[in-house]
Coordinates of C-alpha atoms in Angstrom, one line a residue:
L7 CA -17.7 -19.1 6.0
F8 CA -19.9 -21.9 6.8
D9 CA -20.4 -24.5 9.8
G10 CA -17.9 -26.4 10.9
Y11 CA -15.0 -23.9 9.5
E12 CA -11.9 -23.4 11.4
L13 CA -10.1 -21.0 10.7
P14 CA -5.8 -22.1 10.3
P15 CA -3.6 -22.0 13.4
S16 CA -1.3 -19.2 11.4
S17 CA -0.6 -17.9 7.9
S18 CA 0.5 -19.6 5.4
V19 CA 2.6 -18.4 2.4
V20 CA 1.0 -19.9 -0.9
V21 CA 2.1 -20.1 -4.6
G22 CA -0.1 -20.5 -7.7
D23 CA 0.2 -20.8 -11.4
A24 CA -0.4 -17.8 -12.9
E25 CA -2.0 -19.2 -16.2
T26 CA -3.9 -22.4 -14.4
H27 CA -4.7 -20.6 -11.2
E28 CA -4.3 -24.1 -9.6
V29 CA -2.0 -23.9 -6.3
I30 CA 1.1 -25.3 -6.5
A31 CA 2.8 -25.6 -3.7
S32 CA 2.0 -24.0 0.1
Y33 CA 3.3 -24.1 3.3
M34 CA 2.1 -22.6 6.5
F35 CA 4.1 -21.1 9.8
P36 CA 4.7 -22.4 12.9
E37 CA 2.1 -20.1 15.2
S38 CA 4.2 -17.9 16.8
M39 CA 5.1 -16.3 13.3
R40 CA 0.8 -15.5 12.4
G41 CA 0.0 -12.2 11.7
A42 CA -2.8 -9.8 10.6
V43 CA -1.7 -10.1 6.4
H44 CA -3.0 -7.4 3.9
T45 CA 0.2 -7.3 0.8
T46 CA 2.6 -10.2 -0.2
L47 CA 5.3 -9.2 -2.5
M48 CA 8.8 -10.6 -4.0
S49 CA 12.7 -9.3 -3.7
P50 CA 13.3 -7.9 -7.4
D51 CA 15.1 -11.1 -8.4
G52 CA 12.5 -13.3 -7.2
R53 CA 15.0 -15.0 -4.8
Y54 CA 12.3 -14.0 -1.8
A55 CA 8.5 -13.3 -0.4
Y56 CA 8.0 -11.4 2.0
I57 CA 5.0 -11.1 4.2
V58 CA 3.9 -9.6 7.5
G59 CA 4.2 -11.2 10.1
P60 CA 3.4 -11.1 14.4
R61 CA 4.2 -7.8 16.3
P62 CA 7.6 -7.1 17.4
G63 CA 7.0 -8.6 20.5
G64 CA 6.1 -12.0 19.5
F65 CA 2.2 -11.9 20.0
A66 CA 0.2 -14.4 17.8
E67 CA -2.3 -12.2 16.4
Q68 CA -6.3 -12.2 16.5
S69 CA -7.8 -10.7 13.2
G70 CA -8.7 -7.0 13.7
G71 CA -9.4 -3.8 11.7
V72 CA -7.9 -0.8 11.9
G73 CA -10.4 0.6 14.6
S74 CA -9.7 -2.1 16.7
T75 CA -8.7 -2.5 20.2
G76 CA -6.3 -5.6 21.5
G77 CA -3.2 -6.8 20.1
G78 CA -3.9 -8.1 16.8
T79 CA -5.4 -4.9 14.8
L80 CA -4.2 -4.0 11.2
A81 CA -2.6 -0.2 13.2
T82 CA -1.3 -1.7 15.3
S83 CA 2.9 -2.6 14.0
A84 CA 4.0 -6.0 12.8
T85 CA 7.0 -7.4 11.7
M86 CA 8.0 -8.4 8.1
I87 CA 9.0 -12.6 7.0
K88 CA 11.6 -12.9 4.4
V89 CA 11.1 -16.2 3.1
D90 CA 13.0 -18.8 0.8
A91 CA 10.9 -18.8 -2.0
L92 CA 12.4 -22.1 -3.7
T93 CA 12.0 -23.8 -0.9
L94 CA 8.9 -21.5 1.1
Q95 CA 10.9 -21.7 4.7
P96 CA 11.5 -18.6 6.4
M97 CA 14.4 -16.5 6.6
A98 CA 14.5 -13.9 8.8
Q99 CA 12.0 -11.8 10.8
I100 CA 12.6 -8.6 10.2
D101 CA 11.5 -4.9 13.0
I102 CA 10.9 -2.5 10.1
G103 CA 9.2 -0.1 12.0
G104 CA 5.8 -0.3 10.9
R105 CA 3.1 -2.9 9.3
L106 CA 3.5 -4.1 5.6
H107 CA 0.8 -2.1 3.9
H108 CA 1.8 -2.4 0.1
G109 CA 5.3 -3.5 -1.4
Q110 CA 6.3 -2.9 -5.1
V111 CA 9.8 -2.7 -7.0
F112 CA 11.2 -0.1 -7.2
R113 CA 14.7 0.6 -9.1
D114 CA 17.0 -2.8 -7.6
K115 CA 15.4 -2.2 -4.6
M116 CA 11.7 -2.4 -3.5
L117 CA 9.4 0.0 -2.3
L118 CA 7.5 -0.4 1.3
D119 CA 4.9 1.3 2.6
M120 CA 2.9 0.7 6.0
F121 CA -0.5 0.3 7.4
G122 CA 0.7 1.1 11.6
R123 CA 4.2 2.8 12.5
D124 CA 5.7 2.9 15.5
Q125 CA 5.7 6.2 17.0
G126 CA 8.3 7.9 14.5
G127 CA 8.0 4.8 11.9
L128 CA 8.6 6.1 8.6
A129 CA 5.7 6.1 6.4
L130 CA 7.0 5.0 3.5
M131 CA 11.0 3.2 2.7
I132 CA 13.2 2.3 0.0
Y133 CA 14.2 -1.4 1.3
N134 CA 17.4 -3.5 0.0
S135 CA 16.5 -7.6 0.1
D136 CA 19.8 -8.0 -0.8
T137 CA 20.9 -6.7 3.2
D138 CA 18.0 -6.3 4.3
E139 CA 17.7 -2.4 5.7
I140 CA 16.1 -0.1 4.7
E141 CA 18.2 2.9 3.0
G142 CA 15.8 5.6 3.3
G143 CA 12.3 7.0 4.1
I144 CA 9.9 9.6 5.3
L145 CA 8.0 10.7 8.4
D146 CA 4.2 11.6 8.2
T147 CA 4.9 14.5 9.3
D148 CA 7.4 15.6 7.1
L149 CA 4.5 14.8 4.6
G150 CA 2.0 17.3 6.2
G151 CA -0.5 14.4 7.0
Y152 CA -0.9 10.6 6.9
A153 CA 0.8 8.9 3.6
Y154 CA -2.1 6.0 2.8
T155 CA -0.7 3.9 -0.4
V156 CA 2.7 4.4 -2.4
W157 CA 3.1 4.6 -6.6
A158 CA 5.9 5.3 -8.2
D159 CA 6.3 6.1 -12.5
P160 CA 7.1 3.8 -14.8
D161 CA 11.1 5.4 -14.8
Y162 CA 10.9 5.4 -11.1
Q163 CA 11.8 8.9 -11.3
Y164 CA 9.7 9.9 -8.9
I165 CA 7.6 8.2 -5.7
Y166 CA 3.1 9.2 -5.6
A167 CA 2.0 9.2 -1.8
T168 CA -1.3 9.3 -1.5
M169 CA -2.2 11.3 1.8
E170 CA -4.7 11.9 4.2
P171 CA -5.9 14.7 6.0
A172 CA -5.4 14.4 9.8
G173 CA -8.0 15.7 12.8
Y174 CA -10.3 12.9 12.0
A175 CA -9.5 10.1 14.1
T176 CA -6.4 9.3 16.1
G177 CA -3.6 8.7 13.9
R178 CA -3.5 6.2 10.5
A179 CA -7.7 5.9 11.0
T180 CA -7.9 9.9 10.0
G181 CA -8.6 9.1 6.7
M182 CA -11.2 5.9 6.8
F183 CA -12.9 7.6 9.7
G184 CA -13.4 10.9 7.9
A185 CA -14.4 8.9 4.7
I186 CA -17.1 6.8 7.0
S187 CA -18.0 9.7 8.4
M188 CA -18.4 11.5 5.1
Y189 CA -20.6 8.3 4.3
Q190 CA -23.1 8.4 6.8
G191 CA -23.6 12.1 6.9
R192 CA -21.6 12.9 9.9
L193 CA -19.3 15.0 8.3
L194 CA -21.0 18.0 4.9
A195 CA -16.9 18.3 4.3
M196 CA -13.6 18.1 4.8
R197 CA -10.4 19.1 4.4
P198 CA -8.9 18.3 1.2
Y199 CA -6.8 15.1 0.1
W200 CA -3.6 15.2 -1.8
I201 CA -0.9 13.6 -4.2
A202 CA 2.9 13.9 -2.9
K203 CA 5.2 13.9 -5.2
I204 CA 8.4 12.5 -3.2
D205 CA 12.2 12.7 -5.0
P206 CA 13.4 9.4 -3.0
D207 CA 16.8 10.7 -4.1
T208 CA 16.7 13.3 -1.5
W209 CA 13.4 12.6 0.2
E210 CA 11.8 15.7 -0.3
V211 CA 8.5 16.5 -1.4
I212 CA 8.2 18.9 -4.8
D213 CA 5.4 18.9 -5.3
E214 CA 1.4 18.3 -3.9
F215 CA -1.7 18.1 -5.7
P216 CA -5.0 18.4 -4.5
I217 CA -7.4 15.9 -5.4
P218 CA -10.7 16.0 -7.0
G219 CA -12.3 13.5 -4.2
Y220 CA -12.2 12.0 -0.8
R221 CA -9.6 9.6 0.4
P222 CA -7.4 8.4 -3.0
N223 CA -6.3 4.5 -2.5
W224 CA -4.5 4.0 -5.9
A225 CA -3.0 5.6 -8.7
V226 CA -1.3 4.3 -12.0
V227 CA 1.6 6.2 -14.0
D228 CA 1.1 6.6 -18.1
N229 CA 4.2 4.8 -19.8
A230 CA 4.8 8.3 -21.4
N231 CA 4.8 9.7 -17.7
E232 CA 2.7 12.9 -18.4
Y233 CA -0.5 11.2 -16.6
L234 CA -1.6 10.4 -13.1
Y235 CA -4.8 8.4 -12.5
V236 CA -6.2 8.6 -8.9
V237 CA -8.9 6.5 -7.8
N238 CA -10.7 7.5 -4.9
T239 CA -12.5 5.7 -2.2
M240 CA -15.7 8.2 -2.5
S241 CA -16.0 6.5 -6.0
N242 CA -14.7 8.5 -8.7
V243 CA -11.3 9.0 -10.6
A244 CA -9.6 11.5 -12.2
K245 CA -6.5 11.8 -13.9
M246 CA -4.2 14.4 -13.4
D247 CA -1.2 16.1 -14.8
T248 CA 2.7 14.5 -13.4
V249 CA 3.5 17.7 -13.9
T250 CA 0.9 20.1 -13.4
G251 CA -1.4 18.4 -10.9
E252 CA -4.4 20.0 -13.5
V253 CA -7.2 17.9 -13.7
I254 CA -8.2 16.6 -16.8
W255 CA -10.9 14.9 -15.9
S256 CA -13.2 13.1 -13.5
N257 CA -15.6 10.6 -13.3
G258 CA -17.8 8.0 -11.5
T259 CA -17.0 4.6 -10.7
G260 CA -19.4 3.0 -8.6
I261 CA -19.0 2.2 -5.2
G262 CA -16.3 1.3 -3.0
P263 CA -13.5 1.7 -6.3
Y264 CA -10.4 -0.1 -4.6
G265 CA -7.4 -0.7 -7.0
G266 CA -6.9 0.1 -11.2
T267 CA -5.2 -0.5 -14.4
L268 CA -4.6 0.7 -18.1
N269 CA -4.7 -1.5 -20.7
A270 CA -2.2 -2.4 -23.2
D271 CA -2.5 0.5 -25.1
E272 CA -3.5 3.1 -22.2
T273 CA -7.0 3.8 -24.0
E274 CA -8.4 2.4 -21.0
I275 CA -8.9 1.6 -17.4
W276 CA -10.1 -0.2 -15.7
I277 CA -10.8 0.3 -11.6
A278 CA -11.4 -2.8 -9.2
D279 CA -14.9 -2.1 -6.9
K280 CA -14.8 -3.4 -3.2

């Protein structure tokens, strides 16, 4: 980053003031708990934070991308560290069969999706922060492809998983490699990416919606639970009907969209570009 910069020896939990953006507390983990961190999340009651830890064997990781080799790649499984939100001290190191990708509050529990997974590891799961137990989930093989990110409607009725077709690279890397191959001209077309609509009580896929674009990475459901806005890596966003999957419209976003949110009265959708 600059001459003389040194990487910190381990991961940290940092607490900031949401209004002033000032750091008000932090704690660095022991080196043995270092991990390649992609996200953090809070329990529904705000008592605990969760952060990516090292691999289950305790290996202190080096940074690396999805296609990297060696022990510290995002494609490998990792533990999850439970942290006391008041003292910032680690309380438990939990093997969840995958590497935490994104997490969000779901009903009175947490909805997690995985980056890398163990053989037979879940693609997404409901996690209980009171008992530290996985209460349900679904495998990639039951989805017919690879789940990338997952999102819930405001009423927590359904889970929407952004899905990637298998076969363009090994395992979880298939979607990224396929999109890169499209950018670089090695592919002129791909099999469709899609949205899987999942019932979280039965873990059945109740609908599948093809999307107009490649590699969906984000989804936003409006408060009325009528429309689903899907952000695609290949530079577009689509508005879709949550019941029929009909595409209402699709529009460009600029290069590298990743993330989106509706404004307060839901007249605009704002897109973040990587």
